[in-house]
PDB file of C-alpha atoms in Angstrom:
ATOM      1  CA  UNK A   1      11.886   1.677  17.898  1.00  0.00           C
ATOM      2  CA  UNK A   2      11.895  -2.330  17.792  1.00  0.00           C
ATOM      3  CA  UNK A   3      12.477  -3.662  14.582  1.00  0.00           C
ATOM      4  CA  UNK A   4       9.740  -4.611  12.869  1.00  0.00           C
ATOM      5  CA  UNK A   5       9.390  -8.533  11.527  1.00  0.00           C
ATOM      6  CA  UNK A   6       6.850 -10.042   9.458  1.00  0.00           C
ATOM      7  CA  UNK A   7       4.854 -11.993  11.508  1.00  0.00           C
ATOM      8  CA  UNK A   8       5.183  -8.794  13.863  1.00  0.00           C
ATOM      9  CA  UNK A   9       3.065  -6.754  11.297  1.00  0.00           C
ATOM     10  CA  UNK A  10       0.521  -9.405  10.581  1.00  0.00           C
ATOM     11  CA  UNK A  11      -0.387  -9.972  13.991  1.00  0.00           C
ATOM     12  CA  UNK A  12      -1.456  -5.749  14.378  1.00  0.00           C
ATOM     13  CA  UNK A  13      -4.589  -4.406  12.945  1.00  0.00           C
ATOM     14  CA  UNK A  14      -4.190  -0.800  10.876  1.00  0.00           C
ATOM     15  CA  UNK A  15      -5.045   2.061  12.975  1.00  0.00           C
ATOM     16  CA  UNK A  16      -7.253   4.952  11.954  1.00  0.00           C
ATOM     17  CA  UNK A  17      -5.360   7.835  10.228  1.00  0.00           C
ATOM     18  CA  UNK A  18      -6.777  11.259   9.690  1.00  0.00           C
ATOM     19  CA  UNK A  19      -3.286  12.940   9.296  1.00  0.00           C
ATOM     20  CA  UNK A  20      -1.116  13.719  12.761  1.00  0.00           C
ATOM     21  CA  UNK A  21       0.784  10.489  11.685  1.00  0.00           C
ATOM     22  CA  UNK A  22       4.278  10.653  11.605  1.00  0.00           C
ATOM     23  CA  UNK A  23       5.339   9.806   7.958  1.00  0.00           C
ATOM     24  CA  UNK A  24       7.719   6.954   7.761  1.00  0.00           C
ATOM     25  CA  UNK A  25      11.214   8.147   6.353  1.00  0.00           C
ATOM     26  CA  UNK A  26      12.843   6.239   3.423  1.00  0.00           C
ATOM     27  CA  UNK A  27      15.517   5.405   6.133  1.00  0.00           C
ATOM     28  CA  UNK A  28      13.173   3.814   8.269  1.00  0.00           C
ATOM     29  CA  UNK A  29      11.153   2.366   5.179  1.00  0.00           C
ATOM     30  CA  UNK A  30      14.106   0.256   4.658  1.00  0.00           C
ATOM     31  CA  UNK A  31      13.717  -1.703   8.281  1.00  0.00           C
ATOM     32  CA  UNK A  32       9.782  -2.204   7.228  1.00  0.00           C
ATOM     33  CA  UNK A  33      10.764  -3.817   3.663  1.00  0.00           C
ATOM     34  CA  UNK A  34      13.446  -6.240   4.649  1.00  0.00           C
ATOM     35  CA  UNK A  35      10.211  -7.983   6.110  1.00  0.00           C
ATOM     36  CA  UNK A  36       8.351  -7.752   2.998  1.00  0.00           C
ATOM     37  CA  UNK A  37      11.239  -7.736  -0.098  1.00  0.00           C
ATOM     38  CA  UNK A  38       8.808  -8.455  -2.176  1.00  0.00           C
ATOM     39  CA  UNK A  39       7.729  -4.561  -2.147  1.00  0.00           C
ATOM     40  CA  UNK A  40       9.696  -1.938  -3.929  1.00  0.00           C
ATOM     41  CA  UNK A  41       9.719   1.641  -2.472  1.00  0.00           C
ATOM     42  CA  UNK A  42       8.677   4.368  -5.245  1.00  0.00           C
ATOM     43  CA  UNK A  43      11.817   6.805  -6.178  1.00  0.00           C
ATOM     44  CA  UNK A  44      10.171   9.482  -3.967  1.00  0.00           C
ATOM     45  CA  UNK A  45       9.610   7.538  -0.920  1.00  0.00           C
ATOM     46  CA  UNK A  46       5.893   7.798  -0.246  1.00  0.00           C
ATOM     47  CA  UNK A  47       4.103   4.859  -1.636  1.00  0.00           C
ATOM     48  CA  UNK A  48       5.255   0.948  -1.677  1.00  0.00           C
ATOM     49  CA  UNK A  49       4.228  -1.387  -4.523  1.00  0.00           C
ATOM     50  CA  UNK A  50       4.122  -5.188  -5.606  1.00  0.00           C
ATOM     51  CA  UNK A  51       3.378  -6.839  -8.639  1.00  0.00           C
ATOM     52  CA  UNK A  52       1.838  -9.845  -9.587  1.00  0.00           C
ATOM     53  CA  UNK A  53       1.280 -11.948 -12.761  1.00  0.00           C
ATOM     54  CA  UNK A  54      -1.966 -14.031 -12.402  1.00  0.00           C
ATOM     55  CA  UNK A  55      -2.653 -17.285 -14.368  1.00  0.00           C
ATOM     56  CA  UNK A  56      -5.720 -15.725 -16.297  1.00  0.00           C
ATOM     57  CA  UNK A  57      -7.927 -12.832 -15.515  1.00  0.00           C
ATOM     58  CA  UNK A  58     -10.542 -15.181 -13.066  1.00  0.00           C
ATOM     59  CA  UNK A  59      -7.111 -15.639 -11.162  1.00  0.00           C
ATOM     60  CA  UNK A  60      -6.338 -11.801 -11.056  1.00  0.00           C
ATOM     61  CA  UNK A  61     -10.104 -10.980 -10.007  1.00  0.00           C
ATOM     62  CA  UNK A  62     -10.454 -13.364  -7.094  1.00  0.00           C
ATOM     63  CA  UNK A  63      -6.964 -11.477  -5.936  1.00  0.00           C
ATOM     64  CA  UNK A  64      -7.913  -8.648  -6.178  1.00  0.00           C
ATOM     65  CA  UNK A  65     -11.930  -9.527  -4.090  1.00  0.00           C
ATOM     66  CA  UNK A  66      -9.151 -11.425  -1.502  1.00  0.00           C
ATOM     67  CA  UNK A  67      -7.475  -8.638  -1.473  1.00  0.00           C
ATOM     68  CA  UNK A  68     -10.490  -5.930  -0.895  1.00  0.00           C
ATOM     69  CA  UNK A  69     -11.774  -8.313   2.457  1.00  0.00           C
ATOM     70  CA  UNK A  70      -8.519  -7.942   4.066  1.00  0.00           C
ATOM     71  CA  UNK A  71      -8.121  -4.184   3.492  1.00  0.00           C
ATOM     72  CA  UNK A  72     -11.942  -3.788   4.284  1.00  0.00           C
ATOM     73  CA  UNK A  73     -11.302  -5.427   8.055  1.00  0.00           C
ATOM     74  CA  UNK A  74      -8.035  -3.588   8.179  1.00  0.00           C
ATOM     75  CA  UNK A  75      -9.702  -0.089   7.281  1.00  0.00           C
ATOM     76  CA  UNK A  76      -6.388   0.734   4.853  1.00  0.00           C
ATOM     77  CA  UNK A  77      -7.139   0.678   1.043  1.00  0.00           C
ATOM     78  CA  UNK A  78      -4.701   0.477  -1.812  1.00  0.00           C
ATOM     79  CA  UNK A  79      -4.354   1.392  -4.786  1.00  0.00           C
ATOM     80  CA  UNK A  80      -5.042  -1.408  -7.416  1.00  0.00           C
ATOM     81  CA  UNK A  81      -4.295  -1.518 -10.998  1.00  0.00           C
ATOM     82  CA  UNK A  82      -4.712  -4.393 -13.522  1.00  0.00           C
ATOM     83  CA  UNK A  83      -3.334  -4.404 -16.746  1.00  0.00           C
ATOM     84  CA  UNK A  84      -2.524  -6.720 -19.569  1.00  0.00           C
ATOM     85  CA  UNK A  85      -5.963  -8.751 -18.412  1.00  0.00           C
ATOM     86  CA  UNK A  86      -3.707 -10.763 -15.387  1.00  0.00           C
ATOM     87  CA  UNK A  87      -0.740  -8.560 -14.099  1.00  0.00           C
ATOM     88  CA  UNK A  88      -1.590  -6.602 -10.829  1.00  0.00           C
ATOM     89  CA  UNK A  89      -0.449  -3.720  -9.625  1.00  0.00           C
ATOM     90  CA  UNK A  90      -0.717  -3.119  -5.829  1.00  0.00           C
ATOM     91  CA  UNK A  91       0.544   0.456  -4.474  1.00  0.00           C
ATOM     92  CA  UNK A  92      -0.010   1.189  -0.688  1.00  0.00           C
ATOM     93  CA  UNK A  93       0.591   4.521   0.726  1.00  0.00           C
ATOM     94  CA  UNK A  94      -1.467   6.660   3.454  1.00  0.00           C
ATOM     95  CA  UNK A  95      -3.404   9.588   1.851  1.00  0.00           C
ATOM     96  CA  UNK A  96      -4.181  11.235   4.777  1.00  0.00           C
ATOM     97  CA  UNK A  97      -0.441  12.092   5.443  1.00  0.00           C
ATOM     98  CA  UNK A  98       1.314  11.999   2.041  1.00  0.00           C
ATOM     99  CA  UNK A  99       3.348   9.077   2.514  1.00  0.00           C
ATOM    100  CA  UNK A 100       3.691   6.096   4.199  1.00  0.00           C
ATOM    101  CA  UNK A 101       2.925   4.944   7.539  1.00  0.00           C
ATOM    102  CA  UNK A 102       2.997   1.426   9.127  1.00  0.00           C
ATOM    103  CA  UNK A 103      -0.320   0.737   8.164  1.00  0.00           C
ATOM    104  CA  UNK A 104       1.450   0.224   4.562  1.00  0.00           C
ATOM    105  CA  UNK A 105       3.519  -2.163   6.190  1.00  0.00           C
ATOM    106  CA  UNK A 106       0.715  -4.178   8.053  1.00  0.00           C
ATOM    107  CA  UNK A 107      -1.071  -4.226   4.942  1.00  0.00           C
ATOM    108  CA  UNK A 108       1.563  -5.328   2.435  1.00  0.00           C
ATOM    109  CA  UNK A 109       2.764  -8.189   5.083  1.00  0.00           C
ATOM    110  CA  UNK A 110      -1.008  -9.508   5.015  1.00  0.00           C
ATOM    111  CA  UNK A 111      -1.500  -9.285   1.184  1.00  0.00           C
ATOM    112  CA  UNK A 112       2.156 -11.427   1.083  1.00  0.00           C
ATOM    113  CA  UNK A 113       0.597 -13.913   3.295  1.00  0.00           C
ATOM    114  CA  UNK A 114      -2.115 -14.343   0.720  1.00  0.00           C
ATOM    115  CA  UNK A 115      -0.008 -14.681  -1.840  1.00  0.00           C
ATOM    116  CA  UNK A 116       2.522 -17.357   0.054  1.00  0.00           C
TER     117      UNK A 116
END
């Protein structure tokens, strides 16, 4: 497997996944987040998440609408939580398999280009 980079992951599109996915090892998790650092892998390995403090809750809400396009044209969805009126919670994982897949990736490299 070629090592993933981050302008690698932006440039694919998430593919469809009704299960028969491989899921992505916490080994090989660790190649996929050294090109997004800013996500932290959860303790059991099957979901990725990134959080952000907003400047107000007008900030938070037009991140989270950017946020909804891009996973919209990407067909991937994450989880998205917002607490404390501007702190977002973003968790990415593939439900279909249980765990994570590179579509996680693809879609957490995107959502850091927003935020750059």
């Amino acid at each position: 497997m070629t090592e993933p980079t981050t302008e690698s992951l932006r440039q694919k599109k998430c593919l469809p996944c009704e299960g028969g996915v491989p899921v992505i090892e916490p080994e090989q998790a660790a190649s996929y987040l050294s090109t997004t650092p800013q996500w932290k892998l959860s303790d059991d390995g099957k979901w990725v998440c990134r959080k952000v403090v907003c400047k107000n809750f007008v900030e938070v809400m037009g991140l989270v609408n950017q946020i909804a396009d891009l996973a919209e044209s990407d067909g991937h969805h994450p989880d998205l939580h917002i607490t404390g009126y501007r702190q977002l919670k973003i968790d990415l994982t593939t439900h279909a398999i249980g765990g994570l897949s590179e579509n996680d990736f693809i879609l957490a490299a995107k959502i850091d280009q927003l935020l750059d």
